[in-house]
Each structure stands twice: as C-alpha cells, then as structure tokens.
Amino acid sequence: MDGVHYLLDLAIILFAAKLFSTIGKKFGVPEVVGEIIAGLVIGSAVLGVVKESDFLSIMAELGVIMLMFEAGLGTNLQELKSSGVKATLIACAGVIIPLILGTILFMSFYGFDSFGSERFMKGIFLGTIMSATSVSITVAALKELGKLSSTVGTTIVSAAIIDDVLGIILLTVVTGLSGGSQSESVSSVLLKVPAFFAGAIVTGFLVYRAMSWLDGAYSHHRRIPIISLCYCFLLAYLSETYFGIADITGAYVAGVILCNLSDRDYVARRVDISSYMIFAPIFFAGIGLKTSFGAMDSRLLMFSVCFVIVALVSKVIGCGGCARLLGFDSGDSLKVGAGMMTRGEVALITAQKGLALGLLTADYFTAVILMILVSSVVTPVILKKLYQ
Amino acid sequence: MDGVHYLLDLAIILFAAKLFSTIGKKFGVPEVVGEIIAGLVIGSAVLGVVKESDFLSIMAELGVIMLMFEAGLGTNLQELKSSGVKATLIACAGVIIPLILGTILFMSFYGFDSFGSERFMKGIFLGTIMSATSVSITVAALKELGKLSSTVGTTIVSAAIIDDVLGIILLTVVTGLSGGSQSESVSSVLLKVPAFFAGAIVTGFLVYRAMSWLDGAYSHHRRIPIISLCYCFLLAYLSETYFGIADITGAYVAGVILCNLSDRDYVARRVDISSYMIFAPIFFAGIGLKTSFGAMDSRLLMFSVCFVIVALVSKVIGCGGCARLLGFDSGDSLKVGAGMMTRGEVALITAQKGLALGLLTADYFTAVILMILVSSVVTPVILKKLYQ
C-alpha cells in the first residue's frame, strides 16, 4: 500500500456509503442496501476507485463483529431462552431444505447420479454452500426497523447462530465424506462446539459477575465500554481460532453474556457510534466492493440465476415453513423465512474449501457472490415491506 | 498475519492501555503516559505479547489523525488569529535553538569541524532531527487537563503546526545542502507549502459553507459527523501525498475549517468516542510498542542521554524563552516550552531520511527512539504539574 492511500479509501467509502444510503432512504430502501450499492459503484464492478485491501478486510470484519456484539447486547435473555427450542428446529429446517434443493438443482443441470458418486458429492457441496445463513445484514435491517429485540427478531438471530454451528458440522461431514485430507474429523468438531458453548457459559458467568461489580463501582465510566469491547474481541478471537466457530458468533455470545449489565445501553451506544462512524459502512460497502462480474457462458448464467432463486426460496420454505408449523402466524413466519435468506462470508469460505477439495470449479464463485449480493439487497427490502 | 490474530492484539492493547492509564491516574500520572507504558510492557521491550503490524500502524495513524482533527475542531478561531504572529515566532525559535544545540552536542562528542564538512553536516542533521515538535501527546495531555482551547493551548498547537512546516523546509534545505539525489528541491517545497495553505483556505471556505448548509438542514443527523470525518481523512491524504505536509497537519486544518459549525460539539463528541474506544489507545500504546532497547556501547549510551536532555532543554529555552520575550508571564512561558518538548514520528522519518543519505548510522536510532519515548512520558507529567 502506498503511503497513506487508506485515508483516501476511507474517505471515499464513508462518503459514498452515506450518500447512497441517504438516497436509498428517500426511495424507501433500507440504509444497508444503499451502503452495499455504494460498494458496488465505487468497487471494481463499476468505477473501480477503491480496491480491496488487507486493511479494509480487517476493518470490515471489525464492523461485523461490533454489529453482532451489539445484537448480543440487545438480547432479551428471557426471550432467547423461550425461543431456544423453536430456533433450533427452524435452524435445522433452514439447513436441510437448502441442502436438498441445492443438490437437486445441481443434478437437474448437470445430470442425476447415485449417492456417493462424484457428481452427487458436488451437488451436496453446492447445497452446503446454500445452507449457511449470514445474519449480519438481517440484524442491521431489523435494527433499522427497531425490531431486533422482538420475538421474531430474537428467533431469527438465535436460529442463525445455531445455523452457523450446524453449518460447520455439515461442512465437516461433507468434506469428511469426500475424503479431503485437510478436513477436520467430525468427532473433533462435535467435541469443540459444545466445548465452546460450555466454556463460554462458565467463564461468561464469571466475566458477568466481574463486569457487574466494575459497573457498580464505576457506572458510566469509559472503562466499562472499553473492557466490554476487549471481551468481545477476545471471545471472537478464541471462538474462531480454537473452536472453529465464526468470530461473529463469539462476538454475539459476548454480547449476550453482558446483556444484563446495568450499563448495557451505555456500552451499546458507544459501540454503536464507533461502528456507524467507520467500521459498519466498510463492512456493508465491502460486500459490494468484492463483487465483480466475470465472463459467464449462458449455461452458467442460467445456473447462477436458478442458484440464487433456490437459495432464497429454500430458506423461506425451510425456516418460514417450520416457523408456521411451530405456531407463528403466517406474517411472522414469512418474516422469519425472509430474515434467514441472507448469505455471507460463510458461503464464500465454504466455496473456497470446496475449491481446495476439487468439489467445485472457480466458475461457481460468480453464482455464490451473486447469491450473497442479491440476498443482502433483497432481504432488508422484503423485511421492511413485511413490517409495514 | 494468521487468521484473526488482530482481534487478540486489539483486546490486549485496549485492555492494557485502560489498565495502565487507570493505575497511572491513581498516582497522578496523565492517562496518556499510562497508555504509552502499557505499550512498553506488552511490546518487545518487556513481555513481547503484541508485535507491531501494518494493521496496527494504520490504526495508530488513524488515532492520531482523529486526535488532531478534534484539536482543530476545538479551536477558537479568534484565539488562533491573535496567537498567529506569536506562534510563528515561537515556532522559529523552537526550530533554531535545537538545531544549534544539537549540532554543538554532536561535535562536542565527535569533534568540531568547519562549516560544510561532513562532520558538520552530520551535526546539523542531528539538530534537524531534534527540531520537529510532535504535538499529539501535548494535545492529549492538554485535553485531559481541559486546557486545549486556552491561550497557551492554542499557542502551543499553532506553533507546533508551523513548526511542522518549518521542519519540512529545514529538512529539505539540509538534505539539499548535502546533495542527496532523492532530496526535493528547496524551491518546490517553498511553493508547495503556501500552495497547500492557500488551497485549504479557499476550498475550506466552500466546504464550510456547504457543511453549514447541510448542518442547518440536518442538524444532529449522523451524516454531519460522518461527512466531517470524510473531509478530515481527505485533507489528511491530500496534504501528505501531494504537498509533503504531515497528514496530521491536514487533519488539524480540516478541524479548524469546521470549528465554527453549529454542530461542532456533536461532531467532536462522535469522533472522540470512536477515538477513545479503539484508535487513540492504539496510537499511544504504539509508541511504547515500537520501543526496543538494542545493544549500546557506553559512549553511545552517554551520547543518547545527552541527546535526550538537549532535545528537551532546547525546546524549553527556544519556545519558552521566546514566549517570555513576547510577553507571556513566566508560568505560561514554561508551559509553552514544556508543551513543545514532545517529539514523534517526524523525528523518526527525518532520521530514516538521514540513514538513506548516509548522514546517520543506525546506532543513532536508539537515541531518537529514547528521545520520543522520554519526551512523550515527561511532557504530560510536567504539564500537569505546571497547571496545578
């Protein structure tokens, strides 16, 4: 990176994100969507004035971590407990349906084959890519609508967190089945996931006690939000590095642990300001920034379009249908289904793993990126419509 | 960088900075000093748990940029105008005295020589390294004391800004005299500096008008602080990249341009929160983090100690003495002199340039780093004592 070029990048990203989100708002489009489009416009897809860099990736990651930490802080523990069983079932349905439909989609394009064959495995893998919800966009959209702590909001967020864990297990099983040497053993994953949550709960209890004491002694002191943020970063680091669980899940859990702190709003406000001033716009614009439309033949284009449609619809059927069966009314079921449609970096990471294992060719990346982009743009718009 | 290691770095830095600044406060030491010491402790000098990285350098730079932007925003324009002439004279004295005393120090250690000789040039170069004040630590210390907008505070900050410009000119002249091919021509620098300030004032007037209009239409909207910060980053980028003026000076000028905005405090508050939650502690801890004590022979050690003492004393004599002559009372003169003692990255950059030109050997870097560290720790402590 030459000199202080990152300053120009920051100025352009923050300005464009604010400009497009403001314009979007005038047309009733959620701010998040405006920010993603800003990234598309300034990125290589259109103007090409800002390029991806390591620095921007880290800033974007910090943005989504802070977003999830805030979501955790805003959690109503009672609500979370009561939504637990339902959220788990919704998450399961939201993984199984896309997995099945994704496999069928692949085979209907490239030919059906028997269980265990290479073509079948490729189909399963494409289904796996479809299965992981990325909740950050939904969190931002719900926050904008003021519905993050509602029953539907809590259900979506907790289902997405469970979905994340299911996604890891699924990926491990699939790569294990296809015999990749770099894949982790299923049993190790099945040990690590409960170990993380058990560890987080036990240490979280101690952290909460310590923070409560500190908060009682130094209410509304800067040290409260700063140390809370340290804890968030630490848990995000530990979850990703030692337990194979996404850093954003760690950040969310850190937020949940601190969500009953009496200074909870004071902390959330400070994290929110840091986030919206710099980090969050970089994350949302970063989604657009990453997108470039490579050369595509008509078959791949057709496949990509179907891929995106199946990805969206399968979550609505899986999660929304399950919610309906669990007693949500049809409006709320649709909201749950729509809220779970967003895909993100987990899909990309899974696709990269597939590339390394030879289960995927680079061509399919365009389909995956399209799915991330379309779901990120469509979800907030649909959620807003549903809440009107 | 492996995976999300930066999360661990952030958690450690923010926690240590807060811990040490809190402990320091109990002993009456300014917070800034506590944060620098935190960096020393976690850095390679003591524990070695956090290493420097590109990411941390950029975050630190953003921290000091936001700090200077805030200082600019807090400026009283009347005060700045009335302190202009005095500040210029103080800055000149604060460059000339260290230059002379630094040269004499070098030659009294390594032998006197005639004007224009290599040894003489080396002496002059060491004096040049001593001449550039880095005002950021002083700004933080004055802010902590609530004295940033006082007459003394404004004088120090504007003198330091002018000092920065004088430093560039001096460096250009000295490297020009020593005939380095990579040195810029003196005339080009003498054109660029006024061009920057003229350009900043003219465009700044337009920016201020536009922002005032926006502020009137959307008072207390997020867009005001965000766009202000964009402008700060942009001006910092332009000043450093195209005019050879430090990015922090650009940031300060951006703040001054916006300092009469009716939402000025609203903007400053949001920048302040973003800054103290993450960026500023990384900057201050970064000073300690960079420090490591290499092997030293006794002569070099002796020289380094004298170098630090001369560096501190020469600013007090130059700036403080000049302030006294200009009619400040002796207490305020001492504050001005003490406030100008801090050195920072400009000294390091100058030293690096000297290394490239063969005017300096790597040994002297320890002396320069020691000067930065000692002045950064001593200045806030002395300022606090003087204000009591």
mmCIF file with all atom_site columns, N, CA and C in Angstrom, chain A residues 112-162:
data_model
loop_
_atom_site.group_PDB
_atom_site.id
_atom_site.type_symbol
_atom_site.label_atom_id
_atom_site.label_alt_id
_atom_site.label_comp_id
_atom_site.label_asym_id
_atom_site.label_entity_id
_atom_site.label_seq_id
_atom_site.pdbx_PDB_ins_code
_atom_site.Cartn_x
_atom_site.Cartn_y
_atom_site.Cartn_z
_atom_site.occupancy
_atom_site.B_iso_or_equiv
_atom_site.pdbx_formal_charge
_atom_site.auth_seq_id
_atom_site.auth_comp_id
_atom_site.auth_asym_id
_atom_site.auth_atom_id
_atom_site.pdbx_PDB_model_num
ATOM 1   N N  . PHE A 1 112 ? -28.400 -36.369 -13.065 1.00 0.00 ? 112 PHE A N  1
ATOM 2   C CA . PHE A 1 112 ? -28.567 -37.064 -11.780 1.00 0.00 ? 112 PHE A CA 1
ATOM 3   C C  . PHE A 1 112 ? -27.591 -38.223 -11.687 1.00 0.00 ? 112 PHE A C  1
ATOM 4   N N  . ASP A 1 113 ? -27.228 -38.541 -10.490 1.00 0.00 ? 113 ASP A N  1
ATOM 5   C CA . ASP A 1 113 ? -26.282 -39.635 -10.291 1.00 0.00 ? 113 ASP A CA 1
ATOM 6   C C  . ASP A 1 113 ? -26.557 -40.280 -8.933  1.00 0.00 ? 113 ASP A C  1
ATOM 7   N N  . SER A 1 114 ? -25.964 -41.423 -8.696  1.00 0.00 ? 114 SER A N  1
ATOM 8   C CA . SER A 1 114 ? -26.286 -42.157 -7.468  1.00 0.00 ? 114 SER A CA 1
ATOM 9   C C  . SER A 1 114 ? -25.561 -41.569 -6.252  1.00 0.00 ? 114 SER A C  1
ATOM 10  N N  . PHE A 1 115 ? -26.049 -41.869 -5.079  1.00 0.00 ? 115 PHE A N  1
ATOM 11  C CA . PHE A 1 115 ? -25.471 -41.445 -3.804  1.00 0.00 ? 115 PHE A CA 1
ATOM 12  C C  . PHE A 1 115 ? -24.007 -41.866 -3.722  1.00 0.00 ? 115 PHE A C  1
ATOM 13  N N  . GLY A 1 116 ? -23.146 -40.931 -3.350  1.00 0.00 ? 116 GLY A N  1
ATOM 14  C CA . GLY A 1 116 ? -21.735 -41.267 -3.202  1.00 0.00 ? 116 GLY A CA 1
ATOM 15  C C  . GLY A 1 116 ? -20.900 -41.003 -4.443  1.00 0.00 ? 116 GLY A C  1
ATOM 16  N N  . SER A 1 117 ? -21.542 -40.864 -5.596  1.00 0.00 ? 117 SER A N  1
ATOM 17  C CA . SER A 1 117 ? -20.785 -40.570 -6.825  1.00 0.00 ? 117 SER A CA 1
ATOM 18  C C  . SER A 1 117 ? -20.200 -39.165 -6.747  1.00 0.00 ? 117 SER A C  1
ATOM 19  N N  . GLU A 1 118 ? -19.249 -38.875 -7.627  1.00 0.00 ? 118 GLU A N  1
ATOM 20  C CA . GLU A 1 118 ? -18.609 -37.569 -7.583  1.00 0.00 ? 118 GLU A CA 1
ATOM 21  C C  . GLU A 1 118 ? -19.631 -36.468 -7.864  1.00 0.00 ? 118 GLU A C  1
ATOM 22  N N  . ARG A 1 119 ? -20.492 -36.706 -8.847  1.00 0.00 ? 119 ARG A N  1
ATOM 23  C CA . ARG A 1 119 ? -21.487 -35.686 -9.206  1.00 0.00 ? 119 ARG A CA 1
ATOM 24  C C  . ARG A 1 119 ? -22.452 -35.434 -8.047  1.00 0.00 ? 119 ARG A C  1
ATOM 25  N N  . PHE A 1 120 ? -22.791 -36.493 -7.364  1.00 0.00 ? 120 PHE A N  1
ATOM 26  C CA . PHE A 1 120 ? -23.670 -36.367 -6.207  1.00 0.00 ? 120 PHE A CA 1
ATOM 27  C C  . PHE A 1 120 ? -22.995 -35.518 -5.121  1.00 0.00 ? 120 PHE A C  1
ATOM 28  N N  . MET A 1 121 ? -21.704 -35.806 -4.896  1.00 0.00 ? 121 MET A N  1
ATOM 29  C CA . MET A 1 121 ? -20.970 -35.058 -3.873  1.00 0.00 ? 121 MET A CA 1
ATOM 30  C C  . MET A 1 121 ? -20.891 -33.575 -4.231  1.00 0.00 ? 121 MET A C  1
ATOM 31  N N  . LYS A 1 122 ? -20.683 -33.307 -5.523  1.00 0.00 ? 122 LYS A N  1
ATOM 32  C CA . LYS A 1 122 ? -20.640 -31.903 -5.954  1.00 0.00 ? 122 LYS A CA 1
ATOM 33  C C  . LYS A 1 122 ? -21.978 -31.225 -5.685  1.00 0.00 ? 122 LYS A C  1
ATOM 34  N N  . GLY A 1 123 ? -23.057 -31.963 -5.960  1.00 0.00 ? 123 GLY A N  1
ATOM 35  C CA . GLY A 1 123 ? -24.395 -31.428 -5.691  1.00 0.00 ? 123 GLY A CA 1
ATOM 36  C C  . GLY A 1 123 ? -24.587 -31.132 -4.219  1.00 0.00 ? 123 GLY A C  1
ATOM 37  N N  . ILE A 1 124 ? -24.201 -32.102 -3.380  1.00 0.00 ? 124 ILE A N  1
ATOM 38  C CA . ILE A 1 124 ? -24.296 -31.928 -1.927  1.00 0.00 ? 124 ILE A CA 1
ATOM 39  C C  . ILE A 1 124 ? -23.501 -30.708 -1.497  1.00 0.00 ? 124 ILE A C  1
ATOM 40  N N  . PHE A 1 125 ? -22.337 -30.553 -2.131  1.00 0.00 ? 125 PHE A N  1
ATOM 41  C CA . PHE A 1 125 ? -21.478 -29.439 -1.730  1.00 0.00 ? 125 PHE A CA 1
ATOM 42  C C  . PHE A 1 125 ? -22.131 -28.105 -2.063  1.00 0.00 ? 125 PHE A C  1
ATOM 43  N N  . LEU A 1 126 ? -22.730 -28.018 -3.235  1.00 0.00 ? 126 LEU A N  1
ATOM 44  C CA . LEU A 1 126 ? -23.443 -26.790 -3.598  1.00 0.00 ? 126 LEU A CA 1
ATOM 45  C C  . LEU A 1 126 ? -24.594 -26.536 -2.626  1.00 0.00 ? 126 LEU A C  1
ATOM 46  N N  . GLY A 1 127 ? -25.249 -27.599 -2.224  1.00 0.00 ? 127 GLY A N  1
ATOM 47  C CA . GLY A 1 127 ? -26.302 -27.463 -1.214  1.00 0.00 ? 127 GLY A CA 1
ATOM 48  C C  . GLY A 1 127 ? -25.746 -26.947 0.100   1.00 0.00 ? 127 GLY A C  1
ATOM 49  N N  . THR A 1 128 ? -24.559 -27.433 0.462   1.00 0.00 ? 128 THR A N  1
ATOM 50  C CA . THR A 1 128 ? -23.919 -26.987 1.704   1.00 0.00 ? 128 THR A CA 1
ATOM 51  C C  . THR A 1 128 ? -23.634 -25.490 1.665   1.00 0.00 ? 128 THR A C  1
ATOM 52  N N  . ILE A 1 129 ? -23.156 -25.027 0.501   1.00 0.00 ? 129 ILE A N  1
ATOM 53  C CA . ILE A 1 129 ? -22.861 -23.592 0.367   1.00 0.00 ? 129 ILE A CA 1
ATOM 54  C C  . ILE A 1 129 ? -24.123 -22.770 0.616   1.00 0.00 ? 129 ILE A C  1
ATOM 55  N N  . MET A 1 130 ? -25.250 -23.302 0.146   1.00 0.00 ? 130 MET A N  1
ATOM 56  C CA . MET A 1 130 ? -26.527 -22.596 0.306   1.00 0.00 ? 130 MET A CA 1
ATOM 57  C C  . MET A 1 130 ? -27.039 -22.591 1.732   1.00 0.00 ? 130 MET A C  1
ATOM 58  N N  . SER A 1 131 ? -26.513 -23.488 2.574   1.00 0.00 ? 131 SER A N  1
ATOM 59  C CA . SER A 1 131 ? -27.198 -23.735 3.841   1.00 0.00 ? 131 SER A CA 1
ATOM 60  C C  . SER A 1 131 ? -26.876 -22.738 4.947   1.00 0.00 ? 131 SER A C  1
ATOM 61  N N  . ALA A 1 132 ? -25.754 -22.013 4.834   1.00 0.00 ? 132 ALA A N  1
ATOM 62  C CA . ALA A 1 132 ? -25.358 -21.160 5.961   1.00 0.00 ? 132 ALA A CA 1
ATOM 63  C C  . ALA A 1 132 ? -25.926 -19.751 5.857   1.00 0.00 ? 132 ALA A C  1
ATOM 64  N N  . THR A 1 133 ? -26.819 -19.417 6.754   1.00 0.00 ? 133 THR A N  1
ATOM 65  C CA . THR A 1 133 ? -27.327 -18.042 6.841   1.00 0.00 ? 133 THR A CA 1
ATOM 66  C C  . THR A 1 133 ? -26.250 -17.130 7.404   1.00 0.00 ? 133 THR A C  1
ATOM 67  N N  . SER A 1 134 ? -26.188 -15.918 6.882   1.00 0.00 ? 134 SER A N  1
ATOM 68  C CA . SER A 1 134 ? -25.325 -14.898 7.475   1.00 0.00 ? 134 SER A CA 1
ATOM 69  C C  . SER A 1 134 ? -26.230 -13.814 8.005   1.00 0.00 ? 134 SER A C  1
ATOM 70  N N  . VAL A 1 135 ? -26.274 -13.699 9.314   1.00 0.00 ? 135 VAL A N  1
ATOM 71  C CA . VAL A 1 135 ? -27.360 -12.906 9.905   1.00 0.00 ? 135 VAL A CA 1
ATOM 72  C C  . VAL A 1 135 ? -27.086 -11.412 9.969   1.00 0.00 ? 135 VAL A C  1
ATOM 73  N N  . SER A 1 136 ? -25.829 -11.008 9.669   1.00 0.00 ? 136 SER A N  1
ATOM 74  C CA . SER A 1 136 ? -25.459 -9.609  9.940   1.00 0.00 ? 136 SER A CA 1
ATOM 75  C C  . SER A 1 136 ? -26.330 -8.598  9.213   1.00 0.00 ? 136 SER A C  1
ATOM 76  N N  . ILE A 1 137 ? -26.642 -8.859  7.949   1.00 0.00 ? 137 ILE A N  1
ATOM 77  C CA . ILE A 1 137 ? -27.467 -7.920  7.182   1.00 0.00 ? 137 ILE A CA 1
ATOM 78  C C  . ILE A 1 137 ? -28.869 -7.843  7.799   1.00 0.00 ? 137 ILE A C  1
ATOM 79  N N  . THR A 1 138 ? -29.380 -9.013  8.160   1.00 0.00 ? 138 THR A N  1
ATOM 80  C CA . THR A 1 138 ? -30.701 -9.041  8.786   1.00 0.00 ? 138 THR A CA 1
ATOM 81  C C  . THR A 1 138 ? -30.696 -8.284  10.106  1.00 0.00 ? 138 THR A C  1
ATOM 82  N N  . VAL A 1 139 ? -29.631 -8.471  10.881  1.00 0.00 ? 139 VAL A N  1
ATOM 83  C CA . VAL A 1 139 ? -29.529 -7.743  12.147  1.00 0.00 ? 139 VAL A CA 1
ATOM 84  C C  . VAL A 1 139 ? -29.583 -6.247  11.901  1.00 0.00 ? 139 VAL A C  1
ATOM 85  N N  . ALA A 1 140 ? -28.806 -5.789  10.904  1.00 0.00 ? 140 ALA A N  1
ATOM 86  C CA . ALA A 1 140 ? -28.783 -4.355  10.609  1.00 0.00 ? 140 ALA A CA 1
ATOM 87  C C  . ALA A 1 140 ? -30.162 -3.880  10.162  1.00 0.00 ? 140 ALA A C  1
ATOM 88  N N  . ALA A 1 141 ? -30.833 -4.685  9.324   1.00 0.00 ? 141 ALA A N  1
ATOM 89  C CA . ALA A 1 141 ? -32.147 -4.286  8.824   1.00 0.00 ? 141 ALA A CA 1
ATOM 90  C C  . ALA A 1 141 ? -33.168 -4.241  9.965   1.00 0.00 ? 141 ALA A C  1
ATOM 91  N N  . LEU A 1 142 ? -33.142 -5.244  10.836  1.00 0.00 ? 142 LEU A N  1
ATOM 92  C CA . LEU A 1 142 ? -34.070 -5.267  11.964  1.00 0.00 ? 142 LEU A CA 1
ATOM 93  C C  . LEU A 1 142 ? -33.800 -4.123  12.929  1.00 0.00 ? 142 LEU A C  1
ATOM 94  N N  . LYS A 1 143 ? -32.509 -3.809  13.101  1.00 0.00 ? 143 LYS A N  1
ATOM 95  C CA . LYS A 1 143 ? -32.141 -2.706  13.984  1.00 0.00 ? 143 LYS A CA 1
ATOM 96  C C  . LYS A 1 143 ? -32.713 -1.400  13.437  1.00 0.00 ? 143 LYS A C  1
ATOM 97  N N  . GLU A 1 144 ? -32.564 -1.225  12.118  1.00 0.00 ? 144 GLU A N  1
ATOM 98  C CA . GLU A 1 144 ? -33.084 -0.018  11.466  1.00 0.00 ? 144 GLU A CA 1
ATOM 99  C C  . GLU A 1 144 ? -34.600 0.084   11.667  1.00 0.00 ? 144 GLU A C  1
ATOM 100 N N  . LEU A 1 145 ? -35.272 -1.080  11.642  1.00 0.00 ? 145 LEU A N  1
ATOM 101 C CA . LEU A 1 145 ? -36.729 -1.094  11.803  1.00 0.00 ? 145 LEU A CA 1
ATOM 102 C C  . LEU A 1 145 ? -37.146 -1.082  13.269  1.00 0.00 ? 145 LEU A C  1
ATOM 103 N N  . GLY A 1 146 ? -36.167 -1.174  14.181  1.00 0.00 ? 146 GLY A N  1
ATOM 104 C CA . GLY A 1 146 ? -36.473 -1.199  15.607  1.00 0.00 ? 146 GLY A CA 1
ATOM 105 C C  . GLY A 1 146 ? -37.112 -2.501  16.057  1.00 0.00 ? 146 GLY A C  1
ATOM 106 N N  . LYS A 1 147 ? -36.843 -3.601  15.349  1.00 0.00 ? 147 LYS A N  1
ATOM 107 C CA . LYS A 1 147 ? -37.495 -4.878  15.657  1.00 0.00 ? 147 LYS A CA 1
ATOM 108 C C  . LYS A 1 147 ? -36.507 -5.955  16.098  1.00 0.00 ? 147 LYS A C  1
ATOM 109 N N  . LEU A 1 148 ? -35.273 -5.533  16.429  1.00 0.00 ? 148 LEU A N  1
ATOM 110 C CA . LEU A 1 148 ? -34.247 -6.537  16.711  1.00 0.00 ? 148 LEU A CA 1
ATOM 111 C C  . LEU A 1 148 ? -34.573 -7.342  17.966  1.00 0.00 ? 148 LEU A C  1
ATOM 112 N N  . SER A 1 149 ? -35.161 -6.696  18.976  1.00 0.00 ? 149 SER A N  1
ATOM 113 C CA . SER A 1 149 ? -35.429 -7.403  20.236  1.00 0.00 ? 149 SER A CA 1
ATOM 114 C C  . SER A 1 149 ? -36.826 -8.019  20.281  1.00 0.00 ? 149 SER A C  1
ATOM 115 N N  . SER A 1 150 ? -37.581 -7.942  19.193  1.00 0.00 ? 150 SER A N  1
ATOM 116 C CA . SER A 1 150 ? -38.903 -8.558  19.171  1.00 0.00 ? 150 SER A CA 1
ATOM 117 C C  . SER A 1 150 ? -38.777 -10.084 19.174  1.00 0.00 ? 150 SER A C  1
ATOM 118 N N  . THR A 1 151 ? -39.903 -10.776 19.344  1.00 0.00 ? 151 THR A N  1
ATOM 119 C CA . THR A 1 151 ? -39.854 -12.241 19.341  1.00 0.00 ? 151 THR A CA 1
ATOM 120 C C  . THR A 1 151 ? -39.303 -12.758 18.017  1.00 0.00 ? 151 THR A C  1
ATOM 121 N N  . VAL A 1 152 ? -39.830 -12.191 16.920  1.00 0.00 ? 152 VAL A N  1
ATOM 122 C CA . VAL A 1 152 ? -39.341 -12.612 15.608  1.00 0.00 ? 152 VAL A CA 1
ATOM 123 C C  . VAL A 1 152 ? -37.842 -12.335 15.480  1.00 0.00 ? 152 VAL A C  1
ATOM 124 N N  . GLY A 1 153 ? -37.427 -11.124 15.892  1.00 0.00 ? 153 GLY A N  1
ATOM 125 C CA . GLY A 1 153 ? -36.012 -10.743 15.796  1.00 0.00 ? 153 GLY A CA 1
ATOM 126 C C  . GLY A 1 153 ? -35.126 -11.708 16.569  1.00 0.00 ? 153 GLY A C  1
ATOM 127 N N  . THR A 1 154 ? -35.492 -11.977 17.818  1.00 0.00 ? 154 THR A N  1
ATOM 128 C CA . THR A 1 154 ? -34.690 -12.875 18.642  1.00 0.00 ? 154 THR A CA 1
ATOM 129 C C  . THR A 1 154 ? -34.655 -14.278 18.033  1.00 0.00 ? 154 THR A C  1
ATOM 130 N N  . THR A 1 155 ? -35.808 -14.733 17.528  1.00 0.00 ? 155 THR A N  1
ATOM 131 C CA . THR A 1 155 ? -35.850 -16.060 16.913  1.00 0.00 ? 155 THR A CA 1
ATOM 132 C C  . THR A 1 155 ? -34.905 -16.138 15.718  1.00 0.00 ? 155 THR A C  1
ATOM 133 N N  . ILE A 1 156 ? -34.951 -15.116 14.880  1.00 0.00 ? 156 ILE A N  1
ATOM 134 C CA . ILE A 1 156 ? -34.077 -15.115 13.697  1.00 0.00 ? 156 ILE A CA 1
ATOM 135 C C  . ILE A 1 156 ? -32.615 -15.163 14.116  1.00 0.00 ? 156 ILE A C  1
ATOM 136 N N  . VAL A 1 157 ? -32.248 -14.252 15.040  1.00 0.00 ? 157 VAL A N  1
ATOM 137 C CA . VAL A 1 157 ? -30.837 -14.179 15.408  1.00 0.00 ? 157 VAL A CA 1
ATOM 138 C C  . VAL A 1 157 ? -30.380 -15.480 16.048  1.00 0.00 ? 157 VAL A C  1
ATOM 139 N N  . SER A 1 158 ? -31.168 -16.026 16.961  1.00 0.00 ? 158 SER A N  1
ATOM 140 C CA . SER A 1 158 ? -30.682 -17.254 17.600  1.00 0.00 ? 158 SER A CA 1
ATOM 141 C C  . SER A 1 158 ? -30.703 -18.428 16.625  1.00 0.00 ? 158 SER A C  1
ATOM 142 N N  . ALA A 1 159 ? -31.698 -18.480 15.725  1.00 0.00 ? 159 ALA A N  1
ATOM 143 C CA . ALA A 1 159 ? -31.691 -19.541 14.716  1.00 0.00 ? 159 ALA A CA 1
ATOM 144 C C  . ALA A 1 159 ? -30.458 -19.429 13.823  1.00 0.00 ? 159 ALA A C  1
ATOM 145 N N  . ALA A 1 160 ? -30.083 -18.188 13.492  1.00 0.00 ? 160 ALA A N  1
ATOM 146 C CA . ALA A 1 160 ? -28.921 -18.004 12.615  1.00 0.00 ? 160 ALA A CA 1
ATOM 147 C C  . ALA A 1 160 ? -27.631 -18.431 13.308  1.00 0.00 ? 160 ALA A C  1
ATOM 148 N N  . ILE A 1 161 ? -27.576 -18.188 14.624  1.00 0.00 ? 161 ILE A N  1
ATOM 149 C CA . ILE A 1 161 ? -26.390 -18.594 15.378  1.00 0.00 ? 161 ILE A CA 1
ATOM 150 C C  . ILE A 1 161 ? -26.297 -20.121 15.384  1.00 0.00 ? 161 ILE A C  1
ATOM 151 N N  . ILE A 1 162 ? -27.418 -20.774 15.630  1.00 0.00 ? 162 ILE A N  1
ATOM 152 C CA . ILE A 1 162 ? -27.429 -22.245 15.638  1.00 0.00 ? 162 ILE A CA 1
ATOM 153 C C  . ILE A 1 162 ? -27.118 -22.763 14.235  1.00 0.00 ? 162 ILE A C  1
#
